[in-house]
XYZ file of C-alpha atoms in Angstrom:
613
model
C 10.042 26.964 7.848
C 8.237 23.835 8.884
C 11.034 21.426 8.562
C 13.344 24.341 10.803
C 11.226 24.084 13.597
C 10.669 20.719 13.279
C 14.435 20.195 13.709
C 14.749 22.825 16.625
C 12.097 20.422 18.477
C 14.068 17.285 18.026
C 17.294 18.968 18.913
C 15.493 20.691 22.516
C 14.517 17.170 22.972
C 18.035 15.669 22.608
C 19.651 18.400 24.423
C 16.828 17.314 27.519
C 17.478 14.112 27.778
C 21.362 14.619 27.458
C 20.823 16.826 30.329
C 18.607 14.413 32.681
C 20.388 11.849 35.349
C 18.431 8.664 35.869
C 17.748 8.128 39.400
C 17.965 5.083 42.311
C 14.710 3.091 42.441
C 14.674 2.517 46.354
C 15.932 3.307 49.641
C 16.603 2.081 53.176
C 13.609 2.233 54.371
C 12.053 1.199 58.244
C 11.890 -1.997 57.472
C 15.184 -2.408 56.807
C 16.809 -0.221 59.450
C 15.113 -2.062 62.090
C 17.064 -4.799 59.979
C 20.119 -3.235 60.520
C 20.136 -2.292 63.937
C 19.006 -6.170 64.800
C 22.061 -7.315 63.323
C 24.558 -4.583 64.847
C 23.153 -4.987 68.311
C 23.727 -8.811 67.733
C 27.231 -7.596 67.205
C 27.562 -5.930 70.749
C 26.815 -8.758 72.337
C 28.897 -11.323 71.374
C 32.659 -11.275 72.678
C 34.259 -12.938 69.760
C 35.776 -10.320 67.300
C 36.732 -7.141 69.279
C 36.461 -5.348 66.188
C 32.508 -5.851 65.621
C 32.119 -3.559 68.507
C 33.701 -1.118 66.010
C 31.450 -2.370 63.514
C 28.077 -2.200 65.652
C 28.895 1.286 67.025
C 30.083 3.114 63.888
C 26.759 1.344 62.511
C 24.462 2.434 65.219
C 25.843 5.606 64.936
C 25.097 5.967 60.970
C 21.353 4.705 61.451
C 20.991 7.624 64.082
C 19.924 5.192 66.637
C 20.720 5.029 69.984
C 23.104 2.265 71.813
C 21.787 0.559 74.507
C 23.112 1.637 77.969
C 23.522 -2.222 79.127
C 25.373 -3.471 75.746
C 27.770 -0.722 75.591
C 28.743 -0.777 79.064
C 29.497 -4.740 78.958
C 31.370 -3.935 75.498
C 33.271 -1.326 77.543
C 34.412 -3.802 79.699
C 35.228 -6.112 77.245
C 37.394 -3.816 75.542
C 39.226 -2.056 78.596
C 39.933 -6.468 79.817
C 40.802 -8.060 76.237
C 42.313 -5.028 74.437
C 46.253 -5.679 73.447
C 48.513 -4.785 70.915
C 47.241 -5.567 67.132
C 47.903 -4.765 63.902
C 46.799 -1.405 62.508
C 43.180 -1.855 61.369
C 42.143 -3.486 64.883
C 43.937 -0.687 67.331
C 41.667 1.860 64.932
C 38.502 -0.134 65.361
C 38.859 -0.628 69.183
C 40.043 2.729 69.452
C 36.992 4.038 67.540
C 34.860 1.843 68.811
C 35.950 2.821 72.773
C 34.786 6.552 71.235
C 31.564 6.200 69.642
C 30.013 3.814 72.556
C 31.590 6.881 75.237
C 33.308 4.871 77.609
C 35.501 7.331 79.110
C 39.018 7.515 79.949
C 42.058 6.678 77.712
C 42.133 3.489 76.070
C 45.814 3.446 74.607
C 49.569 3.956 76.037
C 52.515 5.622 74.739
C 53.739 1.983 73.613
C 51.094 1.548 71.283
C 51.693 4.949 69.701
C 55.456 3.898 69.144
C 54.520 1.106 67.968
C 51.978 2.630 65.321
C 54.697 4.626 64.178
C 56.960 2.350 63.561
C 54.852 0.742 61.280
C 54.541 3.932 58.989
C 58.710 4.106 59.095
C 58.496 0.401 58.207
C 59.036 -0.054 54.722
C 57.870 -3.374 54.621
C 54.815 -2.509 55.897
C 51.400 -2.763 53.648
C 49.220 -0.385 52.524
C 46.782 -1.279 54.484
C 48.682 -1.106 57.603
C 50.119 2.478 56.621
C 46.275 3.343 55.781
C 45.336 1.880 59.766
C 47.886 3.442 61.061
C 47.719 7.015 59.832
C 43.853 6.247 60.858
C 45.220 5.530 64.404
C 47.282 8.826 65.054
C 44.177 11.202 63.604
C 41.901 9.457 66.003
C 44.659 10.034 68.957
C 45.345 13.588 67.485
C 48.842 12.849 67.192
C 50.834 14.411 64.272
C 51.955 12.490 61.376
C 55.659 12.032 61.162
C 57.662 12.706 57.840
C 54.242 12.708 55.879
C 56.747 12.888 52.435
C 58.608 9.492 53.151
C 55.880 7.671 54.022
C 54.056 8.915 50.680
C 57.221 7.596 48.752
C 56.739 4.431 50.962
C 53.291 3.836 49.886
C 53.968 4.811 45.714
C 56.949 2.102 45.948
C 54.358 -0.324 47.862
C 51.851 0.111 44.748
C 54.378 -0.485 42.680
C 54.300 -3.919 43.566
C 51.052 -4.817 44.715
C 48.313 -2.608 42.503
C 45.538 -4.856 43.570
C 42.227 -2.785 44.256
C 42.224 -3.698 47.955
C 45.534 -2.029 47.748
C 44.697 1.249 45.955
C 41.708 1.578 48.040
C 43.866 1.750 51.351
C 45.835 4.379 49.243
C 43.091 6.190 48.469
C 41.980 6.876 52.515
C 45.982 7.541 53.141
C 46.618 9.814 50.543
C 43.620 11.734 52.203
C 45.389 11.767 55.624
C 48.538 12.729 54.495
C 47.476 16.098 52.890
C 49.266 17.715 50.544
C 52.346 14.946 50.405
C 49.156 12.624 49.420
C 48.176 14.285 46.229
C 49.828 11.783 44.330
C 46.905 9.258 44.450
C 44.535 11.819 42.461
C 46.823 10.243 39.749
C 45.321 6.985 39.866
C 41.764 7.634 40.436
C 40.578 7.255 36.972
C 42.790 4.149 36.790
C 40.547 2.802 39.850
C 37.386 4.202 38.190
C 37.666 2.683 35.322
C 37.944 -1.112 36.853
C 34.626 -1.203 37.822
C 32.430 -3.763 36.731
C 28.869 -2.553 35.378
C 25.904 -5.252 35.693
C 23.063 -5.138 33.620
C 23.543 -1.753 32.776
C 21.885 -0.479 36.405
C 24.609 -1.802 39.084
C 28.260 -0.571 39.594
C 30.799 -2.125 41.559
C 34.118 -3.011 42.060
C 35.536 -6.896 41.926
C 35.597 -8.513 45.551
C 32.063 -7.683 46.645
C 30.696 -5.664 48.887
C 33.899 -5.040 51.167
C 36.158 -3.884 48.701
C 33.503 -1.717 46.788
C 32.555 -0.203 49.987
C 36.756 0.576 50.791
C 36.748 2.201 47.200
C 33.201 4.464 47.282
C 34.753 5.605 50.940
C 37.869 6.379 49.645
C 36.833 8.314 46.559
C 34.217 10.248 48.350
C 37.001 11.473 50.831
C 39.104 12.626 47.700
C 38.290 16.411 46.133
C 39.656 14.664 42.777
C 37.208 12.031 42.203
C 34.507 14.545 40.773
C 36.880 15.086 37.556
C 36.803 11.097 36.875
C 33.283 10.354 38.546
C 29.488 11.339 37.091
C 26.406 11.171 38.116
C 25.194 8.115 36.198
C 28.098 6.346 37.925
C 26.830 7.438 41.462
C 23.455 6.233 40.645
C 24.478 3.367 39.617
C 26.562 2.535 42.856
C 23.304 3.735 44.848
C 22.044 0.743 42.961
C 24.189 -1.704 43.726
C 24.288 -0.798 47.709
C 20.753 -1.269 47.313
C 21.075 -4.746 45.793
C 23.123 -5.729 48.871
C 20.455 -4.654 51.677
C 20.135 -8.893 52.559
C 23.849 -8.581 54.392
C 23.818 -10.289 57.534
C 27.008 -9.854 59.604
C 27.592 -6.219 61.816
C 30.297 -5.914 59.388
C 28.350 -6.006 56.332
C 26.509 -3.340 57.364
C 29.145 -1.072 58.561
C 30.841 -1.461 54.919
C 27.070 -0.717 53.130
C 26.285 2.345 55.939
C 29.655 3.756 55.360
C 29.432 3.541 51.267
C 26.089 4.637 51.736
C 26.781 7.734 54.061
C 29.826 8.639 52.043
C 27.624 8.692 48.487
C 25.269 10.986 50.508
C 27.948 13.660 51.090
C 29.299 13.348 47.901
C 28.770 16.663 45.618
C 26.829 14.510 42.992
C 24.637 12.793 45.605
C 22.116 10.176 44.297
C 18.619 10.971 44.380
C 15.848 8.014 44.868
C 12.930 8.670 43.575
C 10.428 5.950 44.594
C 5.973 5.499 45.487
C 5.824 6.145 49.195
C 3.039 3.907 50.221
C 0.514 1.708 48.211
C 1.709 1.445 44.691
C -2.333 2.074 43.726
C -4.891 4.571 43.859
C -8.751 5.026 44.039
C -11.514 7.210 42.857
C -12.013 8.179 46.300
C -8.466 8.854 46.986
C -6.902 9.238 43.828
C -3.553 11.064 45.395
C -0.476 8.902 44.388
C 2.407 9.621 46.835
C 6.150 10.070 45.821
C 9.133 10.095 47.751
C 12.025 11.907 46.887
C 14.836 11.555 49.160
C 18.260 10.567 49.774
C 19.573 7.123 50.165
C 17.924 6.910 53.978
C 14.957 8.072 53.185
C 15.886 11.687 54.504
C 15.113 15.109 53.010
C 17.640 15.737 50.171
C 20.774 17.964 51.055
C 19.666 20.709 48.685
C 15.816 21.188 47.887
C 16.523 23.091 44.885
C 18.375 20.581 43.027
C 15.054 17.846 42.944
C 12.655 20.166 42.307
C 9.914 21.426 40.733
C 8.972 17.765 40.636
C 6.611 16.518 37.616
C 5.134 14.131 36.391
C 6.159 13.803 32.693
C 3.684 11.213 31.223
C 1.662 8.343 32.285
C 1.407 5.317 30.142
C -1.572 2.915 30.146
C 0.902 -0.041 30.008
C -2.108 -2.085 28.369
C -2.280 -0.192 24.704
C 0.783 2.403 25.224
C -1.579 5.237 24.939
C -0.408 8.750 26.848
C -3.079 9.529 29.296
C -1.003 12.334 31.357
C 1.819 14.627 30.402
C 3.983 17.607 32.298
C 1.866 17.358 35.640
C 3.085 19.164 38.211
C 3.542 17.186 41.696
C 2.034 18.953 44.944
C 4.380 19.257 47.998
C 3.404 16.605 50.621
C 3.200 17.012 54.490
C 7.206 16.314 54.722
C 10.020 17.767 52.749
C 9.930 14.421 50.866
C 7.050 13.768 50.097
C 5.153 15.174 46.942
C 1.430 14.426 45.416
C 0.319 13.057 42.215
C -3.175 13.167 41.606
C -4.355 10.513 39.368
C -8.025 10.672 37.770
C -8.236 8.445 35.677
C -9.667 5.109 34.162
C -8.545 1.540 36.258
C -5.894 0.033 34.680
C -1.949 -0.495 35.000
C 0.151 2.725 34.020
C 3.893 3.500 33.803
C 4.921 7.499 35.210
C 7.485 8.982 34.050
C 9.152 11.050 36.522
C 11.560 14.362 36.995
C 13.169 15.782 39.980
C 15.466 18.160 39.179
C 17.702 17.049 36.601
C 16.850 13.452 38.319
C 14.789 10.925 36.193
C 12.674 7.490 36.723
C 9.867 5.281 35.937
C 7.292 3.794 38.478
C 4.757 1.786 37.939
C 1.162 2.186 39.576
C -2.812 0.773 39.277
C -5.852 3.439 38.982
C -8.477 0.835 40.964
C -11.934 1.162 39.997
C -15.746 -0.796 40.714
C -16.912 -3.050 38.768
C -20.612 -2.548 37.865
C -23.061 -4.981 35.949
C -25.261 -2.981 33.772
C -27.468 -5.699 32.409
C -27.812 -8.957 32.641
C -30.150 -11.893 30.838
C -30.592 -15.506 32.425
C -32.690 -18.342 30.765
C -32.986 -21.523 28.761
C -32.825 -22.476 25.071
C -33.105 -25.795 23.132
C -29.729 -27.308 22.089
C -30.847 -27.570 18.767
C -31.491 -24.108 18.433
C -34.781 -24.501 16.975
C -36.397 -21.557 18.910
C -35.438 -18.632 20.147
C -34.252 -18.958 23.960
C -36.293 -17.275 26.641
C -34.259 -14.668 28.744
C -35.506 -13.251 32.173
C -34.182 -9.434 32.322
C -32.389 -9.251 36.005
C -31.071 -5.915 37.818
C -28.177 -6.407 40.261
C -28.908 -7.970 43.135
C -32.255 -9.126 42.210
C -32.952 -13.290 42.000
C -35.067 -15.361 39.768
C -39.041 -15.065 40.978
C -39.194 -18.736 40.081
C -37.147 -21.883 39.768
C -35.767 -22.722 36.140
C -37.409 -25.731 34.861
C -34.313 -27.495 32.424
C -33.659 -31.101 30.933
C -30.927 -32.794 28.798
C -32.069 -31.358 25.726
C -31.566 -27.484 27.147
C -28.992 -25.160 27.286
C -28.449 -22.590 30.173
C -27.930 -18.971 29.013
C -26.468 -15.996 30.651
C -25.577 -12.862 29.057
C -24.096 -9.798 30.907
C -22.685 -6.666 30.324
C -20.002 -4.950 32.696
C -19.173 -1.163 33.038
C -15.630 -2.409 31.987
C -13.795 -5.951 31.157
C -12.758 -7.714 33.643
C -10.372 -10.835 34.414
C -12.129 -13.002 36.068
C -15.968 -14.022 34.698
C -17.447 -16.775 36.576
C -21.177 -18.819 36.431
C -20.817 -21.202 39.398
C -23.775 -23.892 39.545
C -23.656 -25.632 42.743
C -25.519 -28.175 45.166
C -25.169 -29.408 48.405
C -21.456 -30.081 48.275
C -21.040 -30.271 44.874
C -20.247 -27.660 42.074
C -19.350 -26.811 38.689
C -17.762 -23.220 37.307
C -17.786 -21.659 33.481
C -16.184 -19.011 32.772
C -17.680 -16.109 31.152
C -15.785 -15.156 27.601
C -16.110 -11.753 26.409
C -17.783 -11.742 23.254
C -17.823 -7.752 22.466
C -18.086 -4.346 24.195
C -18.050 -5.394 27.788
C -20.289 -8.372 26.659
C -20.196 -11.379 28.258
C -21.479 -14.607 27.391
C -21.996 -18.232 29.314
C -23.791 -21.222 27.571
C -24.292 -24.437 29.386
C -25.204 -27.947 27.700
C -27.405 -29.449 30.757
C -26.919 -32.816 29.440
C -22.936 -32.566 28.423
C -22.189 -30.662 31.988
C -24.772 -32.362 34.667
C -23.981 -36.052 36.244
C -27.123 -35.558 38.119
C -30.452 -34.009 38.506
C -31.698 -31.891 41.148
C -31.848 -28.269 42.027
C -28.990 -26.024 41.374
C -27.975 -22.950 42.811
C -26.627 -20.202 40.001
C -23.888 -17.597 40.828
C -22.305 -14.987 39.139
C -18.724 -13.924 39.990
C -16.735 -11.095 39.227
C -12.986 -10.057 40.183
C -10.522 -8.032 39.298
C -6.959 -7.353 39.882
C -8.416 -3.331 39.329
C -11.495 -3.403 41.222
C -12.284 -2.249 44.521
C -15.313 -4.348 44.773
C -15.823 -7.967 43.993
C -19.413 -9.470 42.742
C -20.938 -12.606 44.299
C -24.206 -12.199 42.931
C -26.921 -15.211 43.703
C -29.192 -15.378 40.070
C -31.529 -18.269 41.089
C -32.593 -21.775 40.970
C -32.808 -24.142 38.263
C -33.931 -27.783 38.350
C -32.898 -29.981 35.731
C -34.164 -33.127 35.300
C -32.215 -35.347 33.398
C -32.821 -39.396 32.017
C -31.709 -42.116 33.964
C -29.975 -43.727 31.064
C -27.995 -40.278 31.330
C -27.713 -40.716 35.045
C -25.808 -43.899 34.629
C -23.417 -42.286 31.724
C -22.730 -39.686 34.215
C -21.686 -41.991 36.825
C -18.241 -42.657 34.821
C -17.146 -39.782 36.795
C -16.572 -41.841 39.791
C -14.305 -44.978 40.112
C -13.887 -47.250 37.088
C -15.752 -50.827 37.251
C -13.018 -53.326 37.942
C -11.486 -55.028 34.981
C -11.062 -59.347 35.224
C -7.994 -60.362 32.860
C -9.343 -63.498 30.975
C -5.637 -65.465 29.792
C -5.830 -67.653 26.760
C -7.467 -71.193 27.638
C -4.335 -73.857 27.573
C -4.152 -76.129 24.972
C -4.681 -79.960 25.119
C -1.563 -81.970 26.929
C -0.624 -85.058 25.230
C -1.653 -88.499 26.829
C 0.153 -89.763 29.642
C 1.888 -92.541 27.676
C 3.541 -90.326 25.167
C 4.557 -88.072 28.364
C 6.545 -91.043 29.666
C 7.879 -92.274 26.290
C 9.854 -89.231 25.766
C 11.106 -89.150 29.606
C 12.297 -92.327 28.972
C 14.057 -91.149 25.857
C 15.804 -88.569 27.614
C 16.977 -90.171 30.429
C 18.352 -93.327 27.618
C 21.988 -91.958 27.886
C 22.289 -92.656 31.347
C 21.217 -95.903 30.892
C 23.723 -96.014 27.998
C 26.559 -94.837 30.347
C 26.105 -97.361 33.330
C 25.881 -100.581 30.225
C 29.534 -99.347 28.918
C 30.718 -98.843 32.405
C 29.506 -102.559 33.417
C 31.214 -104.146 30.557
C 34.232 -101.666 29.768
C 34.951 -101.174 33.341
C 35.811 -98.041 35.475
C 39.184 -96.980 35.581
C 40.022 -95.891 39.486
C 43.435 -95.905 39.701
C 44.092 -92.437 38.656
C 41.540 -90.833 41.053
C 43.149 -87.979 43.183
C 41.017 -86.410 46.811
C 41.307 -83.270 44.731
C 38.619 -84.823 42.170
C 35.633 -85.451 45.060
C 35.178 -81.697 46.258
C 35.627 -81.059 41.624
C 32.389 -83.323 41.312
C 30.353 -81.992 44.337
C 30.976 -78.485 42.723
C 29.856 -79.691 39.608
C 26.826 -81.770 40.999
C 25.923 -78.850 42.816
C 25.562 -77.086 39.812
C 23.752 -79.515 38.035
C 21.538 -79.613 41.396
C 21.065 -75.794 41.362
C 19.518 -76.013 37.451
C 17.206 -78.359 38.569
C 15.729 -76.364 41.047
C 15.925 -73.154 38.665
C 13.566 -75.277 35.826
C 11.343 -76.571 38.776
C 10.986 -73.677 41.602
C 13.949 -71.014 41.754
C 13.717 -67.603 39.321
C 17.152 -66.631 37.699
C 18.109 -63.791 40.619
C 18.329 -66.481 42.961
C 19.903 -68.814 40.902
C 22.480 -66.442 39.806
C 22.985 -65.577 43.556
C 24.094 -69.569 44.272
C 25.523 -70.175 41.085
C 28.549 -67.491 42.179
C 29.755 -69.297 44.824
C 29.158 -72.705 43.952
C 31.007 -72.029 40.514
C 34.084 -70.555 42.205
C 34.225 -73.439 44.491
C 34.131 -75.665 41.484
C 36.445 -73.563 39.491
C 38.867 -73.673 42.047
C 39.106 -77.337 42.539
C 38.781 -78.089 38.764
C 41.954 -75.632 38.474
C 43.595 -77.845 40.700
C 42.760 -81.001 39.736
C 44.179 -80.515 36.410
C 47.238 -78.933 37.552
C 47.669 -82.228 39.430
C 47.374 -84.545 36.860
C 49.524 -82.495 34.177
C 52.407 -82.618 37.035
C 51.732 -86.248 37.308
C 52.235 -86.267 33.485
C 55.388 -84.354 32.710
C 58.398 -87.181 33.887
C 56.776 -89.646 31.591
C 57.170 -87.313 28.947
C 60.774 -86.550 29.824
C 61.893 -90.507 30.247
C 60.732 -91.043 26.319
């Protein structure tokens, strides 16, 4: 019987969360429609792109905010001055746009309207231009003109373009064309099923936020899409509108509005479930608020279908332990707004949340104070050779005397807190210096701060001794002054401790050179070396020196090459080898030159001997 209901509990549980929708973690909130209507009033004023005035208005118009007077009767102007014959999709937006900023007065002429009708008899012309242009005559309240022919037009048109800009633009026709439009139920779950899912949470459609925005529009419009599209799905193109809240063109966000809006009045209409306010609570106000609402922050379309709001479970995030389970949330002062109250201990804790059939997580802090509930101060030898003696404080009582420590001492302080805490702090200070320990808990709340005076100190003198306490949780902090202490430490200690500042400066001591040899020897071997010129200018006095054969090309040859010898001189008596190499390139391509022609000369001057033998 046991193992029976056991197995009817896990199969409730199943069927429960089967049954349960995640929700959308966010909304548009103030902040960002104050955003958006920077941005689309921008748009009204510039007089670049007739079609942002479309963009603006139909904005504006979706934010519920009003146009200003002065912007929309310039924009007016513009249009009724600038406005000419276009394709499709601008005639629509000016049109539209001349409608929702209630200038007055017809904007369009009987040519235009032939001309928009042409297009849809045009079987060359694009979807998209068939999609404007249908657009165009509901907006006129003209009729639609062989409806049938023009749905053939636009099945042989996806025929050979498919692309999803393509079948979105299909999508809004087949809507305007009524029954004769029926045809593009067909390939709704074809469309669905191209969407690209991100991280398991986003849902969109290749091309970004444009093309995404064309499809949610133009599913939303169709009855079908409900047989092809859930509620996870929904959600999870919530989501991704949500991701895309950073847009910064007018017609960005008409294409996020208009998804947006169109998700709203969809049958399966996302629900955000989100903390309306501070994501923490208080002893003294320990009411967590929720928001349930609709993807602008409004009331929900149907009451009945988020509520009764509760509170599943809360988990203390820190050990994973279940503080809270299947609390009922109190209805708030507005129809989206419900209560959670949350008594319990600080810490971090993850809520699971149900509206409806609607689930999600949030995370929120219980804040607390942070009390000390004892606390010991005093001195003990390093050695530990007898027992340290502790003066008993009560917070925010000081020290009735000064502490009287040396080298050979250790400062003690031992505390214990009404709960751990992050941040621990014993901060010795004086004048404008100081020096901070941090306090490890040992056990139970118990913390502990040891201090070697002689180790820690650079200095003697009086010292000012802190406690601080913080706490991401807290509501209070604690700066608590403890005392005085005076340590008086050796001067041999005193001049260890001055390490701390700059270094003493270090003199390099190079090797003492070694003895040169005597002058005499010096001037032997320079003699010796230079011997071979000596023995050159003997053999040229008594051989002789052949001049006949000496061509102009061989003088600039010999400067090179003296110049050469010239420039190693200098390099073994002043120059370093960058310089030298930087002279030695153009000095030996000078004397490479000439040498190149100087024996090209004398092989010339060679070759008719060679041929006479």
């Amino acid at each position: 019987m046991s193992k029976i209901s056991l197995l009817a509990v896990f199969i409730v549980s199943i069927i429960t969360l089967e049954c349960s929708q995640a929700s959308v973690g966010g909304y548009f909130s103030e902040n960002d429609a104050k955003k958006f209507t920077d941005i689309l009033n921008n748009g009204l004023k510039q007089q670049e792109d007739v079609t942002n005035y479309y963009h603006a208005a139909r904005g504006l118009s979706l934010l519920k905010k009003p146009i200003d007077v002065a912007l929309s009767k310039n924009a007016c102007s513009f249009l009724q001055k600038s406005f000419k014959e276009g394709t499709p999709e601008a005639t629509f937006k000016v049109l539209n746009a001349w409608i929702l900023l209630k200038c007055g007065g017809k904007l369009h002429n009987e040519a235009q309207v032939k001309n928009i009708k042409a297009v849809l008899e045009d079987k060359a012309s694009s979807t998209e231009s068939v999609r404007y242009a249908l657009e165009v005559l509901a907006t006129i309240g003209e009729s639609v003109p062989n409806a049938g022919k023009i749905a053939k037009n636009i099945q042989d048109k996806l025929r050979e373009d498919d692309s999803l800009p393509s079948l979105g633009h299909a999508l809004h026709a087949g809507v305007l064309l009524g029954n004769e439009g029926k045809f593009v139920a067909d390939r709704i779950q074809e469309i669905v099923v191209q969407a690209d899912e991100i991280d398991g949470k986003l849902l969109q459609w290749e091309g970004g936020l444009t093309t995404t925005s064309l499809i949610i529009t133009g599913l939303m419009r169709n009855s079908a899409a409900g047989q092809h599209l859930n509620q996870k799905q929904v959600d999870k193109l919530a989501n991704y509108l949500l991701s895309r809240k950073t847009v910064p063109s007018p017609k960005g966000v008409w294409a996020l509005l208009e998804a947006a809006e169109a998700l709203n009045s969809y049958a399966l209409f996302p629900v955000c479930i989100t903390i309306d306010g501070e994501p923490f609570v208080t002893a003294e106000k320990p009411d967590l608020k929720i928001r349930v609402s609709n993807l602008f922050g409004g009331a929900v379309r149907s009451k009945t279908s988020v509520t009764p709001v509760v509170a599943q479970s809360a988990t203390r995030i820190s050990d994973d332990v279940v503080v809270l389970s299947k609390q009922s949330l109190n209805p708030g002062t507005t129809q989206t707004e419900f209560i959670l109250p949350l008594k319990l201990t600080p810490g971090h804790y993850r809520i699971q949340l149900t509206a409806g059939s609607n689930t999600q997580s949030v995370e929120s802090r219980v804040l607390g104070p942070i009390a000390v509930q004892s606390l010991e101060i005093g001195l003990m030898d390093a050695d530990g050779s007898s027992a340290p003696k502790l003066n008993k404080l009560q917070h925010p009582q000081k020290l009735t005397s000064i502490l009287q420590g040396d080298s050979s001492q250790h400062l003690v302080v031992k505390f214990t807190l009404s709960r751990s805490v992050h941040q621990a702090f014993i901060r010795l200070s004086s004048q404008n210096k100081e020096i901070i320990f941090v306090g490890e808990e040992e056990a139970g709340k118990l913390y502990k701060v040891e201090i070697n005076l002689g180790n820690e100190l650079s200095q003697s003198g009086d010292f000012d001794i802190e406690l601080i306490l913080g706490d991401s949780l807290a509501t209070n902090s604690i700066r608590w002054n403890l005392g005085v202490i005076s340590v008086s430490l050796p001067s041999a200690s005193l001049s260890a401790k001055t390490a701390r500042g700059p270094k003493p400066e270090i003199n390099h001591l190079f090797r003492v050179a070694d003895k040169r040899p005597a002058e005499v020897v010096s001037l032997l071997f320079t003699a010796l070396t230079l011997s071979p010129i000596l023995l050159l200018l003997i053999l040229w006095a008594r051989i002789g020196v052949n001049m006949g054969n000496f061509s102009v090309l061989a003088v600039p040859f010999h400067l090179g090459f003296g110049g050469i010898l010239a420039l190693f001189t200098l390099f073994w008596l002043k120059l370093n080898m960058f310089t030298t190499c930087a002279w030695l390139i153009p000095i030996g391509g000078f004397t490479l030159f000439f040498g190149h022609k100087l024996l090209s000369s004398i092989a010339s001057g060679k070759k008719p001997e060679k041929a006479d033998k």
